Short mmCIF file of C-alpha atoms in Angstrom, two decimals:
data_model
loop_
_atom_site.label_atom_id
_atom_site.label_comp_id
_atom_site.label_asym_id
_atom_site.label_seq_id
_atom_site.Cartn_x
_atom_site.Cartn_y
_atom_site.Cartn_z
CA MET A 1 18.38 -30.78 -16.46
CA ASN A 2 21.59 -32.80 -16.20
CA GLU A 3 22.91 -34.95 -13.34
CA GLU A 4 24.68 -32.12 -11.58
CA GLN A 5 21.61 -29.94 -11.44
CA THR A 6 19.02 -29.80 -8.67
CA SER A 7 15.59 -28.24 -8.76
CA PHE A 8 13.80 -26.59 -5.85
CA ASN A 9 10.77 -24.44 -5.16
CA ILE A 10 10.70 -21.16 -3.27
CA GLY A 11 7.24 -20.42 -1.98
CA PRO A 12 4.30 -20.20 -2.29
CA GLN A 13 3.24 -19.95 1.36
CA HIS A 14 4.28 -17.00 3.45
CA PRO A 15 2.72 -16.18 6.79
CA ALA A 16 3.64 -12.51 7.01
CA LEU A 17 3.66 -10.86 3.62
CA LYS A 18 1.32 -10.60 0.68
CA GLU A 19 1.26 -12.03 -2.80
CA PRO A 20 2.63 -15.55 -2.58
CA GLU A 21 4.61 -16.54 -5.61
CA THR A 22 6.45 -19.75 -6.37
CA PHE A 23 9.88 -19.60 -7.89
CA ARG A 24 11.03 -22.93 -9.30
CA VAL A 25 14.79 -22.72 -9.40
CA ILE A 26 17.29 -25.12 -10.97
CA VAL A 27 20.75 -24.90 -9.44
CA GLU A 28 24.15 -26.29 -10.25
CA GLY A 29 25.87 -26.42 -6.89
CA GLU A 30 25.11 -23.02 -5.41
CA ARG A 31 24.59 -21.24 -8.71
CA VAL A 32 21.18 -20.69 -10.32
CA VAL A 33 21.03 -21.85 -13.96
CA LYS A 34 17.32 -21.48 -14.60
CA ALA A 35 14.30 -20.04 -12.81
CA GLU A 36 10.61 -19.72 -13.47
CA ALA A 37 7.84 -17.91 -11.64
CA ILE A 38 4.46 -19.49 -10.96
CA LEU A 39 1.79 -16.93 -10.12
CA GLY A 40 -1.85 -17.09 -9.15
CA HIS A 41 -1.82 -18.36 -5.59
CA THR A 42 -3.83 -15.45 -4.20
CA HIS A 43 -6.51 -15.14 -6.81
CA ARG A 44 -9.32 -13.40 -4.94
CA GLY A 45 -11.74 -12.79 -7.80
CA ILE A 46 -11.84 -9.04 -7.21
CA GLU A 47 -12.58 -8.30 -10.88
CA LYS A 48 -15.62 -10.59 -10.76
CA MET A 49 -16.74 -9.23 -7.37
CA ALA A 50 -16.70 -5.73 -8.85
CA GLU A 51 -19.37 -6.74 -11.36
CA SER A 52 -21.87 -7.34 -8.57
CA ARG A 53 -21.57 -3.99 -6.78
CA ASP A 54 -21.97 -0.38 -7.85
CA TYR A 55 -19.10 2.00 -8.56
CA ASN A 56 -19.18 3.59 -5.12
CA LYS A 57 -18.69 0.22 -3.44
CA THR A 58 -16.17 -1.02 -6.02
CA LEU A 59 -14.01 1.95 -5.07
CA TYR A 60 -13.41 0.40 -1.65
CA LEU A 61 -12.91 -3.02 -3.19
CA ALA A 62 -10.27 -1.62 -5.57
CA GLU A 63 -8.52 -0.10 -2.58
CA ARG A 64 -8.06 -3.55 -1.12
CA ILE A 65 -6.23 -4.99 -4.13
CA CYS A 66 -2.98 -3.96 -2.47
CA GLY A 67 -2.33 -2.73 1.04
CA ILE A 68 0.73 -0.65 0.23
CA CYS A 69 -0.39 1.02 -3.01
CA SER A 70 -4.03 1.16 -1.92
CA PHE A 71 -4.35 4.79 -2.92
CA ALA A 72 -2.98 4.13 -6.40
CA HIS A 73 -5.65 1.50 -7.11
CA ASN A 74 -8.36 3.57 -5.49
CA ALA A 75 -7.49 6.75 -7.39
CA ASN A 76 -6.99 4.88 -10.63
CA PHE A 77 -10.43 3.29 -10.46
CA ALA A 78 -12.01 6.64 -9.53
CA ARG A 79 -10.24 8.30 -12.46
CA ALA A 80 -11.43 5.63 -14.90
CA VAL A 81 -15.04 5.99 -13.72
CA GLU A 82 -14.76 9.79 -13.95
CA PHE A 83 -13.72 9.40 -17.59
CA VAL A 84 -16.83 7.32 -18.29
CA ALA A 85 -19.10 9.66 -16.33
CA ASP A 86 -17.48 12.69 -18.00
CA VAL A 87 -17.02 14.54 -14.72
CA LYS A 88 -14.61 17.37 -14.17
CA VAL A 89 -12.84 16.87 -10.86
CA PRO A 90 -12.24 20.11 -8.87
CA LYS A 91 -8.64 21.35 -8.89
CA ARG A 92 -8.32 21.18 -5.11
CA ALA A 93 -9.28 17.50 -5.17
CA GLU A 94 -6.59 16.77 -7.76
CA PHE A 95 -3.98 18.51 -5.61
CA LEU A 96 -5.08 16.47 -2.62
CA ARG A 97 -4.85 13.28 -4.68
CA VAL A 98 -1.27 14.12 -5.63
CA LEU A 99 -0.46 14.87 -1.99
CA VAL A 100 -1.66 11.46 -0.78
CA ALA A 101 -0.11 9.67 -3.79
CA GLU A 102 3.31 11.12 -3.00
CA LEU A 103 3.00 10.40 0.73
CA GLU A 104 2.14 6.84 -0.25
CA ARG A 105 5.20 6.69 -2.51
CA LEU A 106 7.36 7.82 0.43
CA HIS A 107 6.00 5.15 2.76
CA SER A 108 6.14 2.44 0.10
CA HIS A 109 9.77 3.14 -0.83
CA LEU A 110 10.82 3.35 2.83
CA LEU A 111 9.08 0.06 3.54
CA TRP A 112 10.88 -1.52 0.59
CA LEU A 113 14.24 -0.15 1.71
CA GLY A 114 13.67 -1.64 5.16
CA VAL A 115 12.70 -5.02 3.74
CA LEU A 116 15.77 -5.09 1.52
CA ALA A 117 18.05 -4.18 4.44
CA HIS A 118 16.43 -7.00 6.42
CA GLU A 119 17.07 -9.46 3.59
CA ILE A 120 20.79 -8.72 3.53
CA GLY A 121 20.93 -8.98 7.32
CA PHE A 122 21.39 -5.25 7.97
CA ASP A 123 18.67 -5.07 10.61
CA THR A 124 19.89 -1.83 12.21
CA PHE A 125 19.20 0.04 9.01
CA TYR A 126 15.87 -1.75 8.64
CA ILE A 127 14.66 -0.49 12.02
CA LEU A 128 16.07 3.00 11.36
CA VAL A 129 14.20 3.28 8.07
CA TRP A 130 10.94 1.89 9.43
CA ASN A 131 11.10 4.27 12.37
CA ASP A 132 11.35 7.19 9.93
CA ARG A 133 8.50 5.71 7.91
CA GLU A 134 6.24 6.15 10.95
CA THR A 135 6.38 9.94 10.43
CA ILE A 136 4.83 9.51 7.00
CA MET A 137 2.26 7.02 8.29
CA ASP A 138 1.26 9.54 10.97
CA LEU A 139 0.80 12.23 8.31
CA LEU A 140 -1.42 9.94 6.26
CA GLU A 141 -3.40 9.08 9.39
CA THR A 142 -3.82 12.74 10.30
CA LEU A 143 -5.13 13.63 6.86
CA THR A 144 -7.27 10.61 6.02
CA GLY A 145 -7.93 8.83 9.33
CA ASN A 146 -6.18 5.59 8.41
CA ARG A 147 -2.60 4.37 8.11
CA VAL A 148 -3.39 2.20 5.10
CA ASN A 149 -6.58 1.83 3.01
CA TYR A 150 -7.20 5.53 3.47
CA GLY A 151 -10.64 5.76 1.86
CA MET A 152 -9.53 9.11 0.47
CA ASN A 153 -11.24 9.08 -2.91
CA ARG A 154 -14.81 9.25 -4.00
CA ILE A 155 -16.06 9.30 -7.57
CA GLY A 156 -15.69 12.94 -8.57
CA GLY A 157 -13.18 14.06 -5.95
CA VAL A 158 -11.90 13.31 -2.48
CA ARG A 159 -13.56 12.84 0.90
CA PHE A 160 -11.20 14.57 3.32
CA ASP A 161 -10.08 18.16 3.10
CA LEU A 162 -6.82 19.73 4.15
CA ASN A 163 -7.20 22.46 6.76
CA ASP A 164 -4.63 24.95 8.03
CA GLU A 165 -3.90 22.91 11.12
CA ILE A 166 -3.09 19.76 9.15
CA LYS A 167 -1.13 21.81 6.63
CA LYS A 168 1.05 23.12 9.44
CA ILE A 169 1.57 19.63 10.87
CA MET A 170 2.57 18.43 7.40
CA ARG A 171 5.07 21.22 6.84
CA ASP A 172 6.63 20.69 10.28
CA LYS A 173 6.88 16.92 9.93
CA ILE A 174 8.29 17.11 6.41
CA GLU A 175 10.93 19.59 7.63
CA GLU A 176 11.71 17.18 10.45
CA PHE A 177 11.87 14.27 8.02
CA LYS A 178 14.32 15.84 5.56
CA PRO A 179 17.52 15.54 7.66
CA ARG A 180 16.57 11.95 8.46
CA LEU A 181 16.21 11.23 4.77
CA GLU A 182 19.66 12.72 4.20
CA LYS A 183 20.99 10.38 6.86
CA ILE A 184 19.39 7.44 5.04
CA ARG A 185 21.01 8.61 1.81
CA ASP A 186 24.43 8.80 3.49
CA VAL A 187 24.07 5.28 4.88
CA VAL A 188 23.05 3.92 1.48
CA LEU A 189 25.95 5.63 -0.28
CA ASN A 190 28.62 4.72 2.26
CA SER A 191 27.61 1.45 3.87
CA LYS A 192 30.08 -1.29 2.98
CA THR A 193 27.51 -3.98 3.78
CA ILE A 194 24.92 -2.67 1.33
CA ILE A 195 27.48 -2.13 -1.42
CA ALA A 196 29.06 -5.58 -0.93
CA ARG A 197 25.76 -7.43 -1.11
CA THR A 198 23.93 -5.46 -3.80
CA ASN A 199 26.49 -3.93 -6.17
CA GLY A 200 26.41 -5.87 -9.44
CA VAL A 201 23.82 -8.34 -8.14
CA GLY A 202 20.69 -9.14 -10.15
CA ARG A 203 21.56 -6.99 -13.14
CA ILE A 204 18.72 -6.34 -15.59
CA SER A 205 20.06 -4.89 -18.84
CA LYS A 206 18.11 -2.37 -20.88
CA ASP A 207 17.37 -4.98 -23.56
CA LEU A 208 16.13 -7.47 -20.98
CA ALA A 209 14.04 -4.75 -19.33
CA ARG A 210 12.42 -3.96 -22.68
CA LYS A 211 11.90 -7.63 -23.47
CA THR A 212 10.23 -8.37 -20.13
CA CYS A 213 8.15 -5.14 -20.19
CA VAL A 214 9.12 -3.93 -16.71
CA THR A 215 7.65 -0.74 -15.27
CA GLY A 216 8.32 1.84 -12.61
CA PRO A 217 11.59 2.11 -10.67
CA THR A 218 12.68 -1.30 -12.00
CA ALA A 219 12.51 0.02 -15.57
CA ARG A 220 14.11 3.36 -14.68
CA SER A 221 17.02 1.63 -12.95
CA SER A 222 17.68 -0.27 -16.21
CA GLY A 223 17.87 2.89 -18.28
CA ILE A 224 14.30 3.15 -19.58
CA ASP A 225 13.39 6.81 -19.18
CA TRP A 226 9.66 6.48 -18.56
CA ASP A 227 7.54 7.95 -15.81
CA LEU A 228 3.81 8.47 -16.33
CA ARG A 229 3.85 11.47 -14.01
CA ARG A 230 6.07 13.32 -16.50
CA ASP A 231 5.34 11.61 -19.82
CA GLU A 232 1.56 11.30 -19.59
CA PRO A 233 0.71 13.74 -16.80
CA TYR A 234 -2.44 13.00 -14.85
CA PHE A 235 -4.06 14.92 -11.94
CA ILE A 236 -1.98 18.13 -11.78
CA TYR A 237 1.53 16.72 -12.25
CA GLU A 238 2.15 18.94 -15.31
CA GLN A 239 2.05 22.01 -13.02
CA LEU A 240 4.73 20.64 -10.72
CA ASP A 241 8.48 20.78 -11.04
CA PHE A 242 10.28 17.50 -10.36
CA ASN A 243 12.97 15.29 -11.86
CA VAL A 244 12.73 11.66 -12.82
CA PRO A 245 15.88 9.91 -11.57
CA ILE A 246 17.32 7.33 -13.94
CA SER A 247 20.18 4.85 -13.89
CA ASP A 248 21.56 2.52 -16.53
CA ARG A 249 23.23 -0.07 -14.29
CA GLY A 250 20.18 -2.19 -13.56
CA ASP A 251 21.56 -3.94 -10.48
CA VAL A 252 20.07 -4.00 -6.98
CA TYR A 253 22.32 -1.19 -5.74
CA SER A 254 21.18 1.15 -8.50
CA LYS A 255 17.56 0.35 -7.58
CA ILE A 256 18.27 1.41 -3.98
CA ILE A 257 19.89 4.69 -5.03
CA LEU A 258 17.13 5.38 -7.55
CA ARG A 259 14.41 4.91 -4.98
CA VAL A 260 16.20 7.10 -2.43
CA LYS A 261 16.45 9.82 -5.12
CA GLU A 262 12.72 9.40 -5.77
CA LEU A 263 12.09 9.99 -2.06
CA PHE A 264 13.71 13.43 -2.39
CA GLU A 265 11.63 14.18 -5.47
CA SER A 266 8.44 13.17 -3.62
CA ILE A 267 9.33 15.56 -0.79
CA LYS A 268 9.78 18.29 -3.41
CA ILE A 269 6.35 17.53 -4.89
CA ILE A 270 4.65 17.51 -1.47
CA GLU A 271 6.14 20.92 -0.63
CA GLN A 272 4.94 22.35 -3.95
CA VAL A 273 1.45 20.91 -3.44
CA LEU A 274 1.23 22.49 0.03
CA ASP A 275 2.28 25.84 -1.46
CA LEU A 276 0.12 25.79 -4.58
CA ILE A 277 -3.09 24.13 -3.39
CA PRO A 278 -6.05 26.32 -4.42
CA SER A 279 -9.20 26.77 -2.35
CA GLY A 280 -12.56 25.50 -3.49
CA LYS A 281 -14.73 22.46 -3.23
CA ILE A 282 -13.22 19.01 -3.02
CA PHE A 283 -15.73 16.91 -4.91
CA GLN A 284 -18.27 16.98 -7.70
CA ASP A 285 -21.39 14.97 -7.03
CA VAL A 286 -21.70 11.99 -9.38
CA ARG A 287 -24.91 10.00 -9.65
CA GLY A 288 -26.75 7.81 -12.11
CA ARG A 289 -26.02 5.07 -14.59
CA PHE A 290 -23.28 5.30 -17.18
CA GLU A 291 -22.44 3.85 -20.53
CA GLY A 292 -18.96 3.58 -21.97
CA LYS A 293 -15.48 2.28 -21.31
CA ALA A 294 -12.28 3.85 -20.11
CA VAL A 295 -8.66 3.06 -19.40
CA SER A 296 -6.71 4.82 -16.69
CA ARG A 297 -3.00 4.49 -15.97
CA ILE A 298 -1.16 6.07 -13.08
CA GLU A 299 2.34 5.75 -11.67
CA ALA A 300 2.00 3.74 -8.46
CA PRO A 301 5.08 3.48 -6.18
CA ARG A 302 5.97 0.13 -7.77
CA GLY A 303 5.30 1.07 -11.38
CA GLU A 304 2.52 1.53 -13.84
CA ASN A 305 -0.94 0.70 -12.56
CA PHE A 306 -3.61 -0.07 -15.14
CA HIS A 307 -7.41 -0.08 -14.74
CA TYR A 308 -9.99 -0.72 -17.46
CA VAL A 309 -13.69 -0.25 -16.71
CA GLU A 310 -16.73 -0.74 -18.84
CA PHE A 311 -20.30 0.30 -18.02
CA ARG A 312 -23.38 -0.70 -20.02
CA LYS A 313 -26.13 1.66 -18.83
CA SER A 314 -25.55 0.43 -15.31
CA LYS A 315 -24.22 1.39 -11.93
CA ASN A 316 -22.25 -1.84 -11.63
CA PRO A 317 -19.18 -2.11 -13.84
CA TYR A 318 -19.79 -4.61 -16.66
CA ARG A 319 -16.06 -5.34 -16.64
CA LEU A 320 -13.11 -4.29 -14.50
CA LYS A 321 -9.60 -5.24 -15.52
CA VAL A 322 -6.64 -4.48 -13.28
CA ARG A 323 -2.95 -4.93 -13.89
CA ALA A 324 -0.76 -4.21 -10.90
CA PRO A 325 2.93 -3.34 -11.47
CA THR A 326 4.31 -6.42 -9.72
CA TYR A 327 2.73 -8.61 -12.38
CA ALA A 328 4.85 -6.85 -15.01
CA ASN A 329 8.04 -6.84 -12.96
CA VAL A 330 8.13 -10.40 -11.70
CA VAL A 331 9.30 -11.86 -15.03
CA SER A 332 12.42 -9.72 -14.99
CA SER A 333 13.39 -10.88 -11.51
CA VAL A 334 13.27 -14.48 -12.77
CA GLU A 335 15.75 -13.61 -15.52
CA ALA A 336 17.91 -11.67 -13.06
CA LEU A 337 18.29 -14.72 -10.80
CA VAL A 338 20.28 -16.68 -13.39
CA GLY A 339 23.98 -16.88 -12.59
CA HIS A 340 23.65 -15.85 -8.93
CA HIS A 341 23.93 -17.76 -5.65
CA ILE A 342 20.99 -19.15 -3.67
CA ALA A 343 21.77 -16.60 -0.94
CA ASP A 344 21.20 -13.79 -3.44
CA ILE A 345 17.67 -14.98 -4.33
CA PRO A 346 15.89 -13.07 -1.52
CA VAL A 347 17.79 -9.88 -2.37
CA ILE A 348 17.10 -10.04 -6.11
CA VAL A 349 13.44 -10.91 -5.69
CA ALA A 350 12.94 -8.22 -3.03
CA ALA A 351 14.75 -5.66 -5.21
CA ASN A 352 11.83 -5.44 -7.62
CA ASP A 353 9.56 -4.49 -4.74
CA PRO A 354 7.03 -7.22 -5.26
CA CYS A 355 4.38 -7.54 -2.61
CA PHE A 356 7.09 -9.81 -1.32
CA SER A 357 6.26 -13.27 -0.11
CA CYS A 358 8.75 -15.63 -1.60
CA THR A 359 11.24 -16.77 0.97
CA ASP A 360 9.00 -18.62 3.35
CA ARG A 361 9.80 -22.15 2.42
CA THR A 362 12.32 -23.69 0.13
CA LEU A 363 12.19 -27.34 -0.79
CA ILE A 364 15.52 -28.66 -2.02
CA ILE A 365 15.05 -31.96 -3.85
CA ASP A 366 17.94 -34.18 -4.80
CA ARG A 367 16.33 -36.12 -7.65
CA ASP A 368 19.05 -38.78 -7.97
CA LYS A 369 19.16 -39.74 -4.31
CA GLY A 370 15.46 -39.12 -3.73
CA ARG A 371 16.10 -36.91 -0.73
CA TYR A 372 14.53 -33.58 0.01
CA GLN A 373 15.14 -30.84 2.48
CA ILE A 374 12.87 -27.97 3.47
CA MET A 375 14.44 -24.56 3.98
CA SER A 376 12.30 -22.14 5.90
CA ALA A 377 12.38 -18.38 5.51
CA ARG A 378 14.61 -18.30 8.58
CA ASP A 379 17.09 -20.74 7.02
CA LEU A 380 17.24 -18.83 3.78
CA ARG A 381 17.71 -15.55 5.61
CA LYS A 382 20.42 -17.15 7.76
CA LEU A 383 22.17 -18.18 4.55
CA SER A 384 21.85 -14.62 3.30
CA VAL A 385 23.25 -13.17 6.53
CA GLU A 386 26.15 -15.65 6.49
CA THR A 387 26.99 -14.55 2.97
CA THR A 388 27.02 -10.92 4.12
CA LYS A 389 29.47 -11.87 6.88
CA GLU A 390 31.65 -13.79 4.44
CA VAL A 391 31.68 -10.94 1.96
CA MET A 392 32.52 -8.42 4.68
CA GLN A 393 35.56 -10.35 5.97
CA MET B 1 29.96 9.58 18.92
CA LEU B 2 28.95 6.00 19.54
CA ILE B 3 29.30 6.48 23.31
CA VAL B 4 27.09 9.58 23.21
CA GLU B 5 24.41 7.66 21.31
CA LEU B 6 24.75 4.76 23.75
CA ILE B 7 24.31 6.93 26.82
CA LYS B 8 21.40 8.75 25.21
CA ASN B 9 19.67 5.49 24.40
CA LEU B 10 20.21 4.15 27.92
CA PHE B 11 17.96 6.83 29.37
CA ARG B 12 15.52 7.13 26.52
CA LYS B 13 11.95 5.94 26.92
CA PRO B 14 10.88 3.05 24.71
CA GLU B 15 9.21 4.06 21.45
CA THR B 16 6.40 1.59 21.98
CA VAL B 17 3.72 1.20 24.67
CA ARG B 18 2.06 -1.95 25.98
CA TYR B 19 -1.13 -1.54 23.96
CA PRO B 20 -4.01 -2.18 24.79
CA TYR B 21 -3.07 -2.16 28.51
CA GLU B 22 -1.51 1.28 28.14
CA THR B 23 -2.87 3.96 25.88
CA LYS B 24 -0.99 6.85 27.44
CA GLY B 25 1.14 8.69 24.94
CA LEU B 26 -0.79 7.41 21.96
CA ASN B 27 -2.08 10.22 19.81
CA PHE B 28 -5.28 9.29 18.07
CA PRO B 29 -5.88 11.76 15.28
CA GLU B 30 -9.22 13.53 15.13
CA ARG B 31 -10.19 11.84 11.87
CA LEU B 32 -9.49 8.30 13.09
CA ARG B 33 -12.32 5.97 12.17
CA ALA B 34 -12.99 3.28 14.76
CA MET B 35 -15.95 1.86 16.70
CA HIS B 36 -19.43 3.11 15.75
CA VAL B 37 -21.99 4.76 17.99
CA ILE B 38 -25.65 4.80 16.96
CA ASP B 39 -28.12 7.08 18.62
CA GLN B 40 -31.28 5.00 18.17
CA ASP B 41 -33.49 7.82 19.48
CA SER B 42 -32.72 10.03 16.51
CA CYS B 43 -32.34 7.25 13.92
CA ILE B 44 -35.31 7.25 11.54
CA GLY B 45 -34.66 3.77 10.14
CA CYS B 46 -34.20 4.97 6.55
CA SER B 47 -31.73 2.15 5.62
CA LYS B 48 -29.44 4.52 3.72
CA CYS B 49 -26.41 3.27 5.67
CA ALA B 50 -27.24 -0.37 4.91
CA ARG B 51 -27.58 0.38 1.21
CA ALA B 52 -24.35 2.37 1.04
CA CYS B 53 -22.14 -0.01 3.05
CA PRO B 54 -19.38 -1.38 0.75
CA ALA B 55 -18.76 -4.37 3.01
CA PHE B 56 -22.46 -5.31 3.45
CA VAL B 57 -22.17 -5.44 7.25
CA ILE B 58 -25.16 -3.27 8.23
CA GLN B 59 -28.38 -5.23 8.70
CA MET B 60 -31.74 -3.52 9.20
CA VAL B 61 -33.32 -5.48 12.06
CA PRO B 62 -37.08 -5.18 12.93
CA LEU B 63 -37.72 -3.43 16.23
CA THR B 64 -38.99 -5.51 19.15
CA GLU B 65 -42.39 -4.84 20.77
CA GLU B 66 -40.67 -3.09 23.65
CA GLU B 67 -38.63 -0.86 21.36
CA LEU B 68 -41.73 -0.06 19.28
CA ALA B 69 -43.50 1.12 22.42
CA LYS B 70 -40.53 3.22 23.49
CA ARG B 71 -40.21 5.21 20.23
CA ASN B 72 -40.58 8.94 20.61
CA GLU B 73 -42.94 11.15 18.64
CA LYS B 74 -40.35 12.18 16.05
CA ILE B 75 -39.64 8.68 14.84
CA LYS B 76 -43.12 7.24 15.00
CA ARG B 77 -42.84 5.52 11.62
CA LYS B 78 -39.58 3.76 12.46
CA ARG B 79 -39.93 -0.03 12.07
CA VAL B 80 -36.32 -1.17 11.65
CA LYS B 81 -32.97 -0.26 13.14
CA PRO B 82 -29.40 -0.68 11.86
CA VAL B 83 -27.14 -3.28 13.46
CA ILE B 84 -23.45 -3.21 12.49
CA ASP B 85 -21.25 -6.31 12.52
CA LEU B 86 -17.85 -4.97 13.55
CA THR B 87 -16.07 -8.24 12.76
CA ALA B 88 -16.46 -7.59 9.01
CA CYS B 89 -16.56 -3.78 9.02
CA ILE B 90 -13.85 -2.04 6.97
CA PHE B 91 -14.26 1.29 8.83
CA CYS B 92 -14.51 3.39 5.69
CA GLY B 93 -16.98 5.84 7.23
CA VAL B 94 -19.44 5.84 4.34
CA CYS B 95 -22.38 5.09 6.67
CA GLU B 96 -21.54 8.18 8.68
CA GLU B 97 -21.41 10.25 5.50
CA VAL B 98 -24.81 9.19 4.15
CA CYS B 99 -26.72 9.34 7.46
CA PRO B 100 -29.37 12.10 7.08
CA THR B 101 -29.85 12.65 10.84
CA ASP B 102 -26.20 12.33 11.97
CA CYS B 103 -27.22 9.61 14.41
CA LEU B 104 -24.47 7.23 13.26
CA ASN B 105 -20.94 8.26 14.15
CA LEU B 106 -17.52 6.68 14.09
CA THR B 107 -15.64 7.37 17.33
CA ASN B 108 -11.93 6.99 17.95
CA GLN B 109 -12.52 4.12 20.35
CA LEU B 110 -9.97 1.64 19.02
CA VAL B 111 -9.91 -0.99 21.74
CA MET B 112 -12.51 -3.57 20.84
CA PRO B 113 -11.14 -7.09 21.29
CA SER B 114 -13.76 -9.50 22.56
CA GLY B 115 -14.35 -13.20 22.90
CA ARG B 116 -18.06 -12.97 22.17
CA LYS B 117 -19.52 -12.06 18.82
CA GLU B 118 -22.53 -10.29 20.37
CA GLU B 119 -20.20 -7.71 21.90
CA LEU B 120 -18.97 -6.83 18.43
CA GLU B 121 -22.38 -5.78 17.22
CA VAL B 122 -23.40 -2.15 17.41
CA GLY B 123 -27.05 -1.29 17.21
#
């Protein structure tokens, strides 16, 4: 670090959102020259806790790893245990799992889009998107009884069935939701504010994406054509017809467009599931102690979700290892920060859809003069909004 | 177009309600899992719910002398009863699923703020 450079921390405390991360950023004037991420502030010991409870209880613990992709963790753990137990899950249950997984993808992407709009100071769009997201939350609540942490899975199947009444509600609401999604797409494609603040910002090249091992929409926006739903089909994805959108630009704007395209694909999948769902039972009873180990990977809304379980003639897992997608993606956002302004930091970090918690507090330290200044989330956002205004003039 | 939207919005009702003072207009789905109800007259004290609870919030509490005397003929062997701590409950509904006599049910009674911990115990 030379005399002209200043170092400051972003994070780790955030009162509203999950997953605190610290970003230590070195700036030259307003421009970032180096950044590093410091993780591990919310270590809850879930993997260790899992060792002291049986698989049925661990299912609910796994669900609470993340609030937004709760179903992905829940289903992934159930799938891993089903591999060990050698159980065949009924077809209807697999269809229902896909249905909830895609509804979750819809609500997760819409939430992300709202957060990103908020970060660039486009609050009208943020409220518009979150209002539309309520439709999806209502559907999830109607089917499973909860808005988040649905408790949908059990080992060997699912707990809640789809009846004709709920099927009709789903079809009606999805029909109602489609024109609103088209409106969102039009805003994203035509809004000068979004284009001005995100086009060309936080670019992650294909090489960098490969080097930092990113997953999910972050990888697909950088040109890596990889989606577990298509390339290693699980549940009943191989029976469904859908496209995997891809972009090679790698900037924040391409991530927005990619996720909006994925919303349309999710709608397509949900409609197919509602048409094709077979009748039959929804779970296979699983009891007893198991021996063996298994790995399960599924495509969560944020990327690839990995669960490893090992049983040694026991009901309690001997070992549970989880890797959530944010852990893989956070390194790339650090690289993407280099060369951009301080005001772009919230946008670039939010673009990877982390369980976002970074812009609460910024401490700017002037090492030479020994002064420091704390920037709150509000200050940083104000800076971001001012930049939007400047760019728009 | 903007004026049309503006006039529409002037006369539109707010999207939100003053919960929990107002619950009118809120649609609670049938499957909503909220506050528990335990019918102690049909509970046989088998402890299945306590063993199945993923959050470990159901305690099997010994019956008092008065309760022992009150037991009906069907549940003569009952010695303990379940008490649920709602402050730590995750409302997954597993207890309801495993109950052999259907005496434990999750209602859609969402409003349960309280200043006293005793009020947040069901049993």
